Coordinates of C-alpha atoms and ligand atoms in Angstrom, one line a residue:
M102 CA -1.7 34.2 19.4
G103 CA -3.3 31.9 22.0
D104 CA -5.5 34.9 23.2
A105 CA -6.9 35.5 19.7
K106 CA -8.0 31.9 19.7
V107 CA -9.8 32.0 23.1
L108 CA -11.5 35.3 22.1
A109 CA -12.9 33.9 18.9
D110 CA -13.9 30.6 20.5
H111 CA -17.6 31.2 21.0
S112 CA -18.8 28.5 18.6
A113 CA -17.5 25.1 17.7
H114 CA -17.5 25.6 13.9
A115 CA -15.2 28.0 12.1
I116 CA -16.8 27.5 8.7
T117 CA -20.1 26.0 7.7
L118 CA -21.1 25.5 4.0
R119 CA -24.8 24.7 3.3
G120 CA -25.8 23.6 -0.2
T121 CA -22.9 25.6 -1.6
S122 CA -22.2 25.1 -5.3
K123 CA -20.5 26.8 -8.2
T124 CA -21.2 26.5 -11.9
Y125 CA -19.7 28.3 -14.8
G126 CA -22.2 28.2 -17.6
P127 CA -22.5 24.5 -18.5
V128 CA -19.5 23.5 -16.2
T129 CA -20.2 22.4 -12.7
A130 CA -17.1 23.1 -10.7
L131 CA -18.7 22.2 -7.4
H132 CA -22.0 20.4 -6.8
P133 CA -24.0 21.6 -3.8
I134 CA -22.1 20.5 -0.7
D135 CA -22.5 20.6 3.1
L136 CA -19.3 20.9 5.1
T137 CA -18.4 22.1 8.5
V138 CA -14.8 22.9 9.6
D139 CA -14.2 22.9 13.3
K140 CA -12.3 25.5 15.2
G141 CA -8.6 24.8 15.4
E142 CA -9.0 21.9 13.0
F143 CA -6.5 21.0 10.3
L144 CA -8.7 20.0 7.4
T145 CA -7.3 18.9 4.0
L146 CA -9.1 19.1 0.7
L147 CA -7.7 16.3 -1.3
G148 CA -8.6 15.2 -4.8
P149 CA -7.3 14.9 -8.3
S150 CA -6.8 17.9 -10.6
G151 CA -10.1 19.4 -11.5
S152 CA -12.0 18.0 -8.6
G153 CA -13.0 21.4 -7.2
K154 CA -10.5 22.0 -4.5
T155 CA -9.5 25.5 -5.5
T156 CA -13.1 26.4 -6.2
L157 CA -14.0 25.4 -2.7
L158 CA -11.2 27.5 -1.2
N159 CA -12.0 30.5 -3.4
L160 CA -15.6 30.3 -2.2
I161 CA -14.6 30.4 1.4
A162 CA -12.1 33.2 0.8
G163 CA -14.7 35.2 -1.1
A164 CA -12.7 35.4 -4.3
I165 CA -15.7 34.0 -6.1
G166 CA -19.4 33.9 -5.1
P167 CA -21.4 30.7 -4.9
T168 CA -24.1 29.9 -7.5
T169 CA -26.3 28.4 -4.7
G170 CA -26.1 28.0 -0.9
T171 CA -24.6 29.9 2.0
I172 CA -21.3 30.2 3.8
L173 CA -21.1 30.9 7.5
L174 CA -18.0 32.1 9.5
D175 CA -18.5 31.6 13.2
E176 CA -22.3 31.0 12.5
R177 CA -22.4 34.4 10.8
D178 CA -23.6 34.5 7.1
I179 CA -20.6 35.8 5.1
T180 CA -21.9 34.7 1.7
R181 CA -21.8 38.2 0.3
M182 CA -19.1 39.7 2.5
P183 CA -16.1 41.1 0.6
P184 CA -12.9 38.9 0.9
R185 CA -10.8 41.4 2.9
E186 CA -13.4 41.6 5.7
R187 CA -13.5 37.9 6.2
G188 CA -10.1 37.8 8.1
I189 CA -9.0 34.7 6.3
G190 CA -5.3 34.3 5.5
M191 CA -4.1 32.7 2.2
V192 CA -0.8 31.0 1.3
F193 CA -0.3 30.2 -2.4
Q194 CA 1.7 27.7 -4.3
N195 CA 3.6 30.3 -6.3
Y196 CA 4.3 32.3 -3.1
A197 CA 2.9 35.6 -4.6
L198 CA 5.6 37.7 -3.0
M199 CA 6.3 41.2 -4.2
P200 CA 9.7 41.0 -5.9
H201 CA 10.9 44.6 -5.4
M202 CA 10.2 44.5 -1.7
T203 CA 12.5 43.0 1.0
V204 CA 11.4 40.0 3.2
F205 CA 10.6 42.5 6.0
E206 CA 8.5 44.7 3.7
N207 CA 6.6 41.7 2.3
V208 CA 5.7 40.4 5.7
A209 CA 4.9 43.9 7.0
Y210 CA 2.6 44.5 4.0
P211 CA -0.7 43.2 5.5
L212 CA -0.1 45.3 8.6
R213 CA 0.7 48.4 6.6
V214 CA -2.6 48.0 4.7
R215 CA -4.3 47.8 8.1
R216 CA -2.5 51.0 9.1
E217 CA -0.9 49.6 12.2
H218 CA 1.7 51.5 14.2
P219 CA 5.3 51.1 12.9
K220 CA 6.5 49.9 16.3
A221 CA 3.8 47.2 16.4
I222 CA 4.6 46.3 12.8
R223 CA 8.3 45.7 13.6
A224 CA 7.5 43.6 16.6
K225 CA 4.9 41.4 14.8
V226 CA 7.1 41.0 11.7
M227 CA 10.1 39.9 13.7
E228 CA 7.9 37.4 15.7
S229 CA 6.5 35.9 12.5
L230 CA 10.0 35.6 11.0
D231 CA 11.1 33.9 14.1
R232 CA 8.3 31.4 13.9
V233 CA 9.2 30.4 10.4
G234 CA 13.0 30.4 11.1
L235 CA 13.8 33.4 8.9
R236 CA 15.2 35.9 11.3
G237 CA 18.4 37.5 9.9
L238 CA 17.1 37.4 6.3
E239 CA 14.7 40.4 6.6
D240 CA 16.7 42.6 4.2
R241 CA 16.9 40.1 1.4
K242 CA 14.8 40.3 -1.8
P243 CA 12.7 37.2 -2.7
R244 CA 15.0 36.3 -5.6
Q245 CA 17.9 36.0 -3.1
L246 CA 16.0 33.2 -1.3
S247 CA 15.5 29.5 -2.1
G248 CA 12.0 28.1 -2.9
G249 CA 11.6 26.8 0.7
Q250 CA 12.6 30.2 2.1
Q251 CA 10.3 32.1 -0.2
Q252 CA 7.4 29.9 1.0
R253 CA 8.3 30.6 4.6
V254 CA 8.0 34.3 3.8
G255 CA 4.6 33.6 2.3
I256 CA 3.6 31.8 5.5
A257 CA 5.1 34.6 7.8
R258 CA 3.1 37.2 5.8
C259 CA -0.1 35.2 6.4
I260 CA 0.4 34.6 10.2
V261 CA 1.6 38.1 10.9
Y262 CA -1.9 39.5 11.4
S263 CA -3.2 36.4 13.3
P264 CA -6.1 35.4 11.0
A265 CA -8.6 33.1 12.6
I266 CA -8.4 30.8 9.5
I267 CA -5.5 30.1 7.2
M268 CA -6.0 28.5 3.8
M269 CA -3.2 27.0 1.9
D270 CA -3.5 26.0 -1.8
E271 CA -0.9 23.4 -2.6
P272 CA 1.7 25.5 -0.8
L273 CA 4.5 22.9 -1.2
G274 CA 3.7 21.9 -4.8
A275 CA 6.8 23.7 -6.2
L276 CA 9.3 22.2 -3.8
D277 CA 11.3 18.9 -4.1
K278 CA 10.4 15.8 -2.1
N279 CA 12.8 16.2 0.9
L280 CA 12.1 19.9 1.4
R281 CA 8.4 19.2 1.0
E282 CA 8.5 16.7 3.9
Q283 CA 10.5 19.1 6.1
M284 CA 8.0 21.9 5.4
Q285 CA 5.1 19.5 6.2
G286 CA 6.6 19.1 9.6
E287 CA 7.0 22.8 10.1
I288 CA 3.5 23.6 9.0
K289 CA 2.1 21.0 11.5
R290 CA 4.2 22.5 14.2
L291 CA 3.0 26.1 13.4
H292 CA -0.6 24.7 13.5
K293 CA -0.1 23.4 17.0
E294 CA 1.6 26.5 18.2
L295 CA -0.9 29.0 16.8
G296 CA -4.1 26.9 17.3
T297 CA -5.5 28.4 14.1
T298 CA -8.0 26.6 11.9
I299 CA -6.2 25.5 8.7
I300 CA -7.8 24.5 5.4
Y301 CA -5.1 22.9 3.3
V302 CA -5.3 21.8 -0.3
T303 CA -3.2 19.1 -1.9
H304 CA -3.5 16.4 -4.5
D305 CA -0.8 14.4 -2.7
Q306 CA -2.4 11.7 -0.6
E307 CA 0.7 11.0 1.5
E308 CA 0.8 14.7 2.4
A309 CA -2.9 14.6 3.4
L310 CA -2.5 11.5 5.5
N311 CA 0.6 12.9 7.3
M312 CA -0.8 16.4 8.1
S313 CA -4.5 16.4 8.6
D314 CA -7.0 16.0 11.5
R315 CA -9.6 15.2 8.8
I316 CA -9.5 14.8 5.0
C317 CA -12.2 15.8 2.7
L318 CA -11.8 13.8 -0.5
L319 CA -13.3 15.4 -3.6
S320 CA -13.9 13.9 -7.0
G321 CA -15.8 15.6 -9.9
G322 CA -16.9 18.5 -7.7
Q323 CA -18.4 16.3 -5.0
I324 CA -17.3 15.1 -1.5
V325 CA -16.7 11.4 -1.8
Q326 CA -15.6 10.8 1.8
L327 CA -14.9 13.0 4.8
G328 CA -13.1 11.6 7.8
S329 CA -9.8 11.1 9.7
P330 CA -6.8 9.9 7.8
D331 CA -7.3 6.5 9.5
E332 CA -10.9 6.2 8.3
L333 CA -10.1 7.0 4.7
Y334 CA -7.2 4.6 4.7
F335 CA -8.7 1.7 6.6
Q336 CA -12.4 2.1 6.0
P337 CA -12.7 3.5 2.5
R338 CA -16.4 3.6 1.4
S339 CA -15.9 3.3 -2.3
R340 CA -13.6 2.0 -5.0
F341 CA -12.5 5.5 -5.8
V342 CA -11.3 6.2 -2.2
A343 CA -9.6 2.8 -1.9
E344 CA -7.7 3.4 -5.1
F345 CA -6.9 7.1 -4.5
I346 CA -5.5 6.6 -1.1
G347 CA -2.7 4.1 -0.8
E348 CA -2.5 0.9 -2.8
S349 CA -5.3 -1.7 -2.7
N350 CA -6.3 -5.1 -3.8
L351 CA -9.9 -5.3 -5.0
I352 CA -11.6 -8.7 -5.2
S353 CA -15.1 -8.9 -6.6
G354 CA -17.7 -11.5 -5.7
R355 CA -21.0 -12.0 -4.2
V356 CA -21.5 -11.8 -0.4
I357 CA -23.6 -14.7 0.9
G358 CA -25.0 -14.5 4.5
N359 CA -23.2 -11.9 6.5
D360 CA -19.5 -13.0 6.4
R361 CA -18.7 -15.0 3.3
M362 CA -18.1 -13.9 -0.3
K363 CA -18.2 -16.2 -3.3
I364 CA -15.2 -15.3 -5.5
A365 CA -15.4 -18.3 -7.9
E366 CA -17.3 -21.5 -8.4
D367 CA -16.9 -23.4 -5.1
R368 CA -14.5 -20.8 -3.7
F369 CA -15.3 -18.6 -0.8
I370 CA -13.4 -16.1 1.3
L371 CA -14.4 -14.6 4.7
V372 CA -15.2 -10.9 5.0
P373 CA -15.9 -8.8 8.1
K374 CA -19.3 -9.8 9.6
A375 CA -22.1 -7.3 8.9
E376 CA -25.7 -7.0 7.6
R377 CA -25.4 -6.1 4.0
I378 CA -27.8 -5.2 1.2
E379 CA -28.2 -7.9 -1.4
K380 CA -26.2 -7.1 -4.5
S381 CA -25.1 -9.1 -7.5
E382 CA -21.6 -8.0 -7.1
H383 CA -19.6 -6.7 -4.1
L384 CA -16.0 -5.5 -3.9
V385 CA -13.8 -6.4 -1.0
M386 CA -10.5 -4.5 -0.4
V387 CA -7.3 -5.6 1.3
R388 CA -4.2 -3.5 1.6
P389 CA -1.0 -5.0 0.2
E390 CA 0.8 -4.7 3.5
K391 CA -1.9 -6.9 5.1
V392 CA -1.3 -9.8 2.7
R393 CA 1.2 -12.2 3.9
I394 CA 3.1 -14.7 1.7
S395 CA 4.1 -18.1 3.0
K396 CA 5.6 -21.3 1.5
L397 CA 3.2 -24.0 0.5
D398 CA 4.3 -26.2 3.5
E399 CA 4.0 -23.5 6.1
N400 CA 1.1 -23.4 8.5
T401 CA -1.3 -20.5 8.2
A402 CA -3.3 -18.9 11.0
E403 CA -6.7 -20.3 11.9
G404 CA -9.5 -18.2 10.4
D405 CA -7.4 -16.5 7.8
N406 CA -8.2 -16.4 4.1
V407 CA -5.7 -18.6 2.2
L408 CA -5.2 -18.6 -1.6
S409 CA -2.5 -20.4 -3.5
G410 CA -0.8 -19.0 -6.5
E411 CA 2.4 -18.2 -8.4
V412 CA 4.7 -15.2 -8.1
V413 CA 4.6 -13.1 -11.2
S414 CA 7.0 -10.3 -10.2
S415 CA 8.9 -9.2 -7.2
S416 CA 10.3 -5.6 -7.0
F417 CA 12.7 -4.5 -4.4
I418 CA 12.0 -0.9 -3.6
G419 CA 14.3 -0.3 -0.7
G420 CA 12.6 -0.8 2.7
M421 CA 9.7 -2.6 1.1
T422 CA 9.4 -5.4 -1.5
R423 CA 6.3 -5.5 -3.7
V424 CA 5.3 -9.0 -4.9
T425 CA 2.5 -9.7 -7.4
I426 CA 0.9 -13.1 -7.4
N427 CA -1.5 -14.7 -9.8
T428 CA -3.8 -17.0 -7.8
E429 CA -5.2 -20.4 -8.9
N430 CA -8.6 -18.8 -9.4
G431 CA -7.4 -16.0 -11.6
L432 CA -6.9 -13.1 -9.3
S433 CA -3.9 -10.8 -9.3
I434 CA -2.9 -9.9 -5.8
T435 CA -0.2 -7.6 -4.6
A436 CA 1.6 -8.1 -1.3
K437 CA 4.0 -5.6 0.2
M438 CA 6.4 -6.7 2.9
V439 CA 9.5 -5.4 4.7
S440 CA 12.4 -6.3 2.5
A441 CA 14.7 -9.3 3.2
R442 CA 18.0 -10.0 1.5
A443 CA 17.8 -11.2 -2.1
H444 CA 18.2 -15.0 -1.3
S445 CA 15.1 -15.0 0.8
R446 CA 12.8 -12.8 -1.3
P447 CA 10.0 -14.6 -3.3
E448 CA 11.2 -15.3 -6.8
P449 CA 9.1 -15.1 -10.0
A450 CA 7.5 -18.5 -10.9
S451 CA 7.7 -19.8 -7.3
K452 CA 4.5 -21.4 -5.9
V453 CA 3.3 -19.6 -2.7
R454 CA 0.4 -19.2 -0.4
L455 CA -1.2 -15.9 0.3
C456 CA -3.2 -15.2 3.5
W457 CA -4.9 -12.3 5.2
S458 CA -7.1 -11.9 8.2
P459 CA -10.8 -11.2 7.2
S460 CA -10.7 -8.3 9.8
D461 CA -8.0 -6.6 7.6
S462 CA -10.4 -6.5 4.6
V463 CA -13.3 -4.0 3.9
V464 CA -16.4 -4.6 1.9
L465 CA -16.9 -1.4 -0.1
E466 CA -20.3 0.2 0.0
N467 CA -20.2 1.4 -3.6
Ligands
ADP593 N1 -13.4 30.2 -14.1 C1 -13.7 29.0 -14.5 N2 -14.5 28.9 -15.6 C2 -14.8 27.7 -16.1 N3 -14.6 26.5 -15.5 C3 -13.8 26.5 -14.3 C4 -13.4 27.8 -13.8 N4 -12.7 27.5 -12.7 C5 -12.7 26.2 -12.5 N5 -13.4 25.6 -13.5 C6 -13.6 24.2 -13.7 O1 -14.1 23.6 -12.5 C7 -13.5 22.4 -12.2 C8 -12.8 22.4 -10.8 O2 -11.7 23.3 -10.9 P1 -10.7 23.6 -9.7 O3 -11.6 23.9 -8.5 O4 -9.7 24.5 -10.1 O5 -10.1 22.1 -9.4 P2 -8.8 21.7 -8.6 O6 -8.3 22.8 -7.8 O7 -9.3 20.5 -7.7 O8 -7.8 21.2 -9.6 C9 -12.6 22.1 -13.3 O9 -13.3 21.2 -14.2 C10 -12.3 23.4 -13.9 O10 -12.0 23.3 -15.3
MG594 MG1 -6.4 23.8 -7.7

């Protein structure tokens, strides 16, 4: 498998999209986008339902043709190349296994189509089944397997012919939470072992944060932000990104100078220092786990933003406790902290102080 990677490695980009778009009559499924996927990268397409994820995947796979733009594979124009010649493997949410065939026959299928020698087929199928932990189940039919095992067959059938690129469209969507988390770990391990480029689709932001080298966040058929999980979580550019990924507190106001924001008459908070374009309203975001709650008589750190308010609700959700506070100047702020025992958790109606470091906040660009 490693050899295949080295042989194919004559350019840095596996896939390049230039001005690629897709419309269906009056419906724009995907606006013209530019995107490069690096060799060996794990890139996730994340976005709400209808944002264009499957359309983008189908364009790369060749299942549909673009309305405008080009698609390059290894710098080669494949815009009009038939799907089966692209050498791109697919894993689907509904597994798409052939029910009358055994596990072995399902995994062997892509090699049979390629007319490989039966001995080579057996060796490759067994290696793939080993990689996904299914050795010993090769004579079962799909209906004799659990959902997780069926998806492992789907993955084995994809990796068996060593495609340079693997695309997965919500592959864990049909599985329950625990199994989904376990399979996330297994797919990540396979990615490391095989060194293959993976383009992964999910609408689950935690899955995207956990698995990806980079996340491409889509909304309404457009890329709203492309970056590492860290960048999207800690440096969201827009309100949409801040709200789609994780939880966020958004405070509106007007930035004055390069590090202060006016949030009410005579009330200012500090924001990270930067040159900013004059606007009548800015939004600053601070994650709930960066907001600390203290008693009124406790000292707060020098340079922190401090607001006083009253606890509205406090919910104990296991390891974390989520507390909502209404501040004196009319903001509703959520703080999330590691849970303490009941007697020391903030109670509704108690007066508290909130503080956060300006460096833990982000002024959104749009
Ligand atoms: N064959 C089609 N005909 C008309 N509209 C389509 C077709 N396929 C997708 N769309 C529309 O394009 C948009 C993006 O769809 P899709 O790529 O499937 O989104 P996602 O996978 O993110 O849920 C949606 O508004 C969808 O209704
Ligand atoms: Mg989809």
